[in-house]
């Protein structure tokens, strides 16, 4: 029964998620992938296997991959920005959303 | 900044406390059997209270006093759990608002900008004039709310679901993107951090997109609850900033009276909304209601979707519960797994509770006032939930809490605060 109920959940949710994961779709959603990974982790890896589980596992792995990629990109960009912001002069100001006041 | 019309509808339709249908008795007995450790203490606690309603029911009903008493007891025990389940989100919302008020000065800065709904300024010279202006502001605000509520109920009655849904999406878009963008900006300015547009763009885009999905479609229950709490807090902050001082207090009082009237009177718009939704057996729009238990509400309340809501609920029942699988086999013969439907609280209630506590934090003396208002609101909520367990129909959640909150605010600010200060000044401890 658990299986039948779960199929509903899987088919429905993942149709959309799949759309969002694919490069053509909205690919800038690491938070959504994090939610996927956290929420479906137990289903994908810690439950006794059933037929849909392979599909879920694949999705969870793709989400995790995308998440890791995005975390890496964001971390590098933020480090670069915070470090070199003052030195970039005008470009730095143009990129800035808030500029701290005072002397560092 | 002028808040748009679409904001108004968010809170005015949400001030209602709805109890989901009381589950049938047979499905309860396995429930209470399986949870003896945490069940029994509350059972013993509630047993004392249930005697009185049980006895009253026996006098009036006369059918089967034992079953009545047991059902009352279970209902009240059930109610106690849900009181706790509602305390936590209300507390969280208030904590977020108070923390923001105390740290980010933007929301307490005096500004001459006002919402278009409160056109009369409070910068007048005489007290009488100021009072008059605040009353006029309240009248305008309340009439706007009444008109919007009636408009929404009419739309709902005539099944203009697309319009309502579009309206809700627009207002939650604005809340999730624009207001959170402003909020983030102010937080960064307060803590003097540098932030660049690309990163902010990614953060806001993620926050907003996942929020839209969670609120209007499906998502993990906790995430949906967290988002609803956050947007209530954001809305409350906007009110705290843009409502003038005295107008805010008068508006709070007036809106709790309106809530009482709208939910309890037979032709009240909110009551009609709830009744129509129950008649049609549809969930009320997910973007307006906080649900404390594991029930997914399907996004659009359209007829073909309601057939999906049945299996959705069943799917949710099994997914959200932490109980072992043996439980499912017990419940298998049941057709409707109507277990833990929980209590629903409108988002308008969250918003106005937080406005009260936030105003107390912003303009009151110090933490005494804030804490007093906080406790008052929780007491009011507790009482309201108790009444809900007794009456078993939709009740307004604002009046009792706001009344207590206002009473506590004014008495603490004007009586208790100077008293405590004097005691401390004279080093007199009681």
Short mmCIF file of N, CA, C and O in Angstrom, two decimals, chain A residues 1 5-6 8-9 12-13 16 20 26 28-32 35 39 43 70 74 77-78 81-82 85 94-98 100-101, chain B residues 181 185 188-189 192-197 199-200 205-206 209-210 213 217-220 223 227 296 308 311-312 314-315 318-319 332:
data_model
loop_
_atom_site.label_atom_id
_atom_site.label_comp_id
_atom_site.label_asym_id
_atom_site.label_seq_id
_atom_site.Cartn_x
_atom_site.Cartn_y
_atom_site.Cartn_z
N UNK A 1 0.84 -1.20 0.00
CA UNK A 1 0.00 0.00 0.00
C UNK A 1 0.88 1.24 0.00
O UNK A 1 0.61 2.23 -0.64
N UNK A 5 0.66 4.37 -2.72
CA UNK A 5 0.51 5.76 -2.31
C UNK A 5 1.67 6.58 -2.81
O UNK A 5 1.53 7.69 -3.24
N UNK A 6 2.83 5.95 -2.75
CA UNK A 6 4.00 6.73 -3.05
C UNK A 6 4.13 7.05 -4.52
O UNK A 6 4.69 8.06 -4.90
N UNK A 8 1.99 8.06 -6.52
CA UNK A 8 1.33 9.32 -6.72
C UNK A 8 2.27 10.47 -6.53
O UNK A 8 2.41 11.36 -7.34
N UNK A 9 2.88 10.41 -5.37
CA UNK A 9 3.76 11.48 -4.93
C UNK A 9 4.92 11.64 -5.91
O UNK A 9 5.24 12.73 -6.36
N UNK A 12 4.01 12.83 -9.62
CA UNK A 12 3.59 14.21 -9.64
C UNK A 12 4.74 15.17 -9.42
O UNK A 12 4.97 16.08 -10.19
N UNK A 13 5.43 14.94 -8.36
CA UNK A 13 6.44 15.90 -7.96
C UNK A 13 7.58 15.93 -8.94
O UNK A 13 8.08 16.97 -9.33
N UNK A 16 7.64 17.88 -12.40
CA UNK A 16 8.04 19.27 -12.35
C UNK A 16 9.52 19.42 -12.06
O UNK A 16 10.21 20.24 -12.66
N UNK A 20 12.66 21.25 -14.03
CA UNK A 20 13.49 22.31 -13.48
C UNK A 20 14.96 21.94 -13.44
O UNK A 20 15.81 22.82 -13.40
N UNK A 26 14.48 26.01 -15.81
CA UNK A 26 15.05 26.97 -14.86
C UNK A 26 16.21 26.31 -14.14
O UNK A 26 16.03 25.67 -13.12
N UNK A 28 18.64 27.57 -12.47
CA UNK A 28 19.36 28.28 -11.41
C UNK A 28 18.70 28.07 -10.06
O UNK A 28 18.47 29.02 -9.33
N UNK A 29 18.39 26.85 -9.75
CA UNK A 29 17.65 26.63 -8.51
C UNK A 29 18.31 25.64 -7.56
O UNK A 29 17.74 24.60 -7.26
N UNK A 30 19.51 25.95 -7.09
CA UNK A 30 20.17 25.02 -6.16
C UNK A 30 19.38 24.77 -4.89
O UNK A 30 19.45 23.69 -4.32
N UNK A 31 18.61 25.76 -4.45
CA UNK A 31 17.83 25.57 -3.24
C UNK A 31 16.79 24.47 -3.44
O UNK A 31 16.57 23.62 -2.58
N UNK A 32 16.18 24.48 -4.61
CA UNK A 32 15.19 23.45 -4.90
C UNK A 32 15.84 22.08 -4.91
O UNK A 32 15.28 21.10 -4.41
N UNK A 35 16.38 20.96 -1.42
CA UNK A 35 15.13 20.45 -0.86
C UNK A 35 14.87 19.03 -1.33
O UNK A 35 14.51 18.15 -0.55
N UNK A 39 14.74 15.94 1.20
CA UNK A 39 13.42 15.34 1.39
C UNK A 39 13.36 13.91 0.89
O UNK A 39 12.73 13.06 1.50
N UNK A 43 13.86 8.23 1.25
CA UNK A 43 13.13 7.37 0.33
C UNK A 43 14.06 6.66 -0.63
O UNK A 43 13.88 5.51 -0.97
N UNK A 70 26.65 24.00 -8.03
CA UNK A 70 26.27 25.37 -7.73
C UNK A 70 26.94 25.90 -6.48
O UNK A 70 27.31 27.07 -6.42
N UNK A 74 29.16 29.26 -6.51
CA UNK A 74 28.81 30.40 -5.65
C UNK A 74 29.93 30.72 -4.67
O UNK A 74 30.25 31.89 -4.44
N UNK A 77 32.72 32.48 -6.47
CA UNK A 77 32.38 33.84 -6.86
C UNK A 77 32.33 34.77 -5.65
O UNK A 77 32.83 35.89 -5.69
N UNK A 78 31.74 34.29 -4.54
CA UNK A 78 31.63 35.14 -3.36
C UNK A 78 33.00 35.47 -2.79
O UNK A 78 33.27 36.61 -2.41
N UNK A 81 34.62 38.01 -5.06
CA UNK A 81 33.99 39.32 -4.94
C UNK A 81 34.39 40.02 -3.65
O UNK A 81 34.79 41.17 -3.65
N UNK A 82 34.27 39.30 -2.51
CA UNK A 82 34.54 39.93 -1.23
C UNK A 82 35.99 40.37 -1.14
O UNK A 82 36.31 41.40 -0.55
N UNK A 85 36.70 43.31 -4.08
CA UNK A 85 35.69 44.34 -4.35
C UNK A 85 36.28 45.74 -4.30
O UNK A 85 36.02 46.57 -5.16
N UNK A 94 29.57 49.06 -9.22
CA UNK A 94 28.44 48.77 -10.10
C UNK A 94 27.80 47.43 -9.76
O UNK A 94 26.59 47.27 -9.82
N UNK A 95 28.68 46.48 -9.38
CA UNK A 95 28.16 45.16 -9.04
C UNK A 95 27.51 45.13 -7.67
O UNK A 95 26.79 44.20 -7.35
N UNK A 96 27.79 46.15 -6.84
CA UNK A 96 27.41 46.02 -5.44
C UNK A 96 25.97 46.39 -5.18
O UNK A 96 25.48 47.39 -5.66
N UNK A 97 25.37 45.61 -4.38
CA UNK A 97 24.00 45.84 -3.95
C UNK A 97 24.04 46.72 -2.70
O UNK A 97 23.32 47.70 -2.59
N UNK A 98 24.87 46.36 -1.75
CA UNK A 98 25.08 47.25 -0.61
C UNK A 98 26.58 47.46 -0.45
O UNK A 98 27.36 46.54 -0.59
N UNK A 100 29.46 48.69 2.21
CA UNK A 100 29.65 49.00 3.62
C UNK A 100 30.27 50.38 3.79
O UNK A 100 31.06 50.85 2.98
N UNK A 101 29.84 51.00 4.90
CA UNK A 101 30.34 52.34 5.17
C UNK A 101 31.58 52.26 6.04
O UNK A 101 31.83 51.28 6.71
N UNK B 181 13.38 41.08 -0.93
CA UNK B 181 14.53 41.80 -1.47
C UNK B 181 14.83 43.04 -0.61
O UNK B 181 15.97 43.28 -0.20
N UNK B 185 18.07 43.66 1.81
CA UNK B 185 18.87 44.86 1.67
C UNK B 185 19.06 45.57 2.98
O UNK B 185 20.17 45.99 3.34
N UNK B 188 21.41 43.66 5.29
CA UNK B 188 22.82 43.84 4.94
C UNK B 188 23.32 45.22 5.32
O UNK B 188 24.45 45.39 5.76
N UNK B 189 22.47 46.23 5.15
CA UNK B 189 22.91 47.58 5.51
C UNK B 189 23.13 47.68 7.00
O UNK B 189 24.08 48.33 7.45
N UNK B 192 26.31 46.06 7.85
CA UNK B 192 27.41 46.67 7.11
C UNK B 192 28.20 45.65 6.30
O UNK B 192 29.42 45.60 6.35
N UNK B 193 27.44 44.82 5.56
CA UNK B 193 28.11 43.81 4.74
C UNK B 193 28.04 44.25 3.28
O UNK B 193 27.10 44.88 2.86
N UNK B 194 29.04 43.85 2.54
CA UNK B 194 29.00 44.11 1.11
C UNK B 194 28.31 42.93 0.42
O UNK B 194 28.52 41.79 0.81
N UNK B 195 27.52 43.23 -0.56
CA UNK B 195 26.86 42.15 -1.29
C UNK B 195 26.71 42.59 -2.73
O UNK B 195 26.42 43.74 -3.00
N UNK B 196 26.88 41.67 -3.63
CA UNK B 196 26.81 42.03 -5.04
C UNK B 196 25.48 41.58 -5.63
O UNK B 196 24.84 40.67 -5.15
N UNK B 197 25.12 42.23 -6.70
CA UNK B 197 23.85 41.95 -7.34
C UNK B 197 23.68 40.50 -7.80
O UNK B 197 22.60 39.93 -7.61
N UNK B 199 24.86 37.65 -6.64
CA UNK B 199 24.57 36.74 -5.52
C UNK B 199 23.18 37.01 -4.95
O UNK B 199 22.41 36.07 -4.68
N UNK B 200 22.87 38.29 -4.78
CA UNK B 200 21.55 38.62 -4.26
C UNK B 200 20.47 38.13 -5.20
O UNK B 200 19.44 37.59 -4.78
N UNK B 205 15.97 34.79 -6.12
CA UNK B 205 15.32 33.94 -7.09
C UNK B 205 15.03 32.56 -6.51
O UNK B 205 13.92 32.05 -6.64
N UNK B 206 16.02 31.98 -5.82
CA UNK B 206 15.81 30.68 -5.20
C UNK B 206 14.73 30.72 -4.15
O UNK B 206 13.82 29.90 -4.12
N UNK B 209 11.27 31.34 -5.86
CA UNK B 209 10.76 30.25 -6.70
C UNK B 209 10.36 29.05 -5.85
O UNK B 209 9.27 28.50 -6.03
N UNK B 210 11.25 28.66 -4.93
CA UNK B 210 10.89 27.52 -4.08
C UNK B 210 9.68 27.86 -3.23
O UNK B 210 8.83 27.01 -2.97
N UNK B 213 6.54 27.46 -5.31
CA UNK B 213 6.24 26.04 -5.48
C UNK B 213 5.65 25.45 -4.21
O UNK B 213 4.64 24.76 -4.22
N UNK B 217 1.79 24.86 -4.72
CA UNK B 217 1.72 23.53 -5.32
C UNK B 217 1.98 22.49 -4.24
O UNK B 217 1.17 22.33 -3.34
N UNK B 218 3.10 21.85 -4.27
CA UNK B 218 3.39 20.86 -3.24
C UNK B 218 4.77 21.09 -2.70
O UNK B 218 5.63 21.60 -3.38
N UNK B 219 4.96 20.63 -1.50
CA UNK B 219 6.31 20.69 -0.95
C UNK B 219 6.32 20.04 0.40
O UNK B 219 5.27 19.68 0.93
N UNK B 220 7.48 19.89 0.99
CA UNK B 220 7.54 19.34 2.34
C UNK B 220 6.76 20.23 3.29
O UNK B 220 6.81 21.45 3.18
N UNK B 223 8.60 22.96 5.19
CA UNK B 223 9.06 24.07 4.35
C UNK B 223 7.90 25.00 4.04
O UNK B 223 8.04 26.22 4.09
N UNK B 227 7.68 28.90 5.07
CA UNK B 227 7.44 29.98 4.13
C UNK B 227 6.25 30.83 4.54
O UNK B 227 6.27 32.06 4.44
N UNK B 296 -1.90 17.95 2.78
CA UNK B 296 -1.56 18.79 1.66
C UNK B 296 -2.81 19.37 1.08
O UNK B 296 -3.77 18.66 0.85
N UNK B 308 -8.31 14.77 -7.11
CA UNK B 308 -6.94 14.40 -6.80
C UNK B 308 -6.65 14.57 -5.33
O UNK B 308 -5.74 13.99 -4.82
N UNK B 311 -6.53 11.12 -3.05
CA UNK B 311 -5.29 10.33 -3.00
C UNK B 311 -4.12 11.15 -2.51
O UNK B 311 -3.20 10.62 -1.91
N UNK B 312 -4.15 12.46 -2.73
CA UNK B 312 -3.09 13.29 -2.20
C UNK B 312 -3.02 13.20 -0.70
O UNK B 312 -1.96 13.07 -0.12
N UNK B 314 -4.13 10.88 1.13
CA UNK B 314 -3.66 9.56 1.57
C UNK B 314 -2.17 9.45 1.41
O UNK B 314 -1.48 8.91 2.25
N UNK B 315 -1.68 10.00 0.33
CA UNK B 315 -0.24 9.95 0.10
C UNK B 315 0.47 10.70 1.21
O UNK B 315 1.46 10.26 1.74
N UNK B 318 0.65 8.87 4.64
CA UNK B 318 1.68 7.86 4.85
C UNK B 318 3.05 8.48 4.82
O UNK B 318 3.96 8.02 5.48
N UNK B 319 3.21 9.54 4.04
CA UNK B 319 4.54 10.09 3.89
C UNK B 319 4.92 10.90 5.11
O UNK B 319 6.03 10.82 5.61
N UNK B 332 -5.68 -0.02 7.42
CA UNK B 332 -6.01 -0.37 6.05
C UNK B 332 -7.51 -0.49 5.80
O UNK B 332 -7.99 0.01 4.80
#
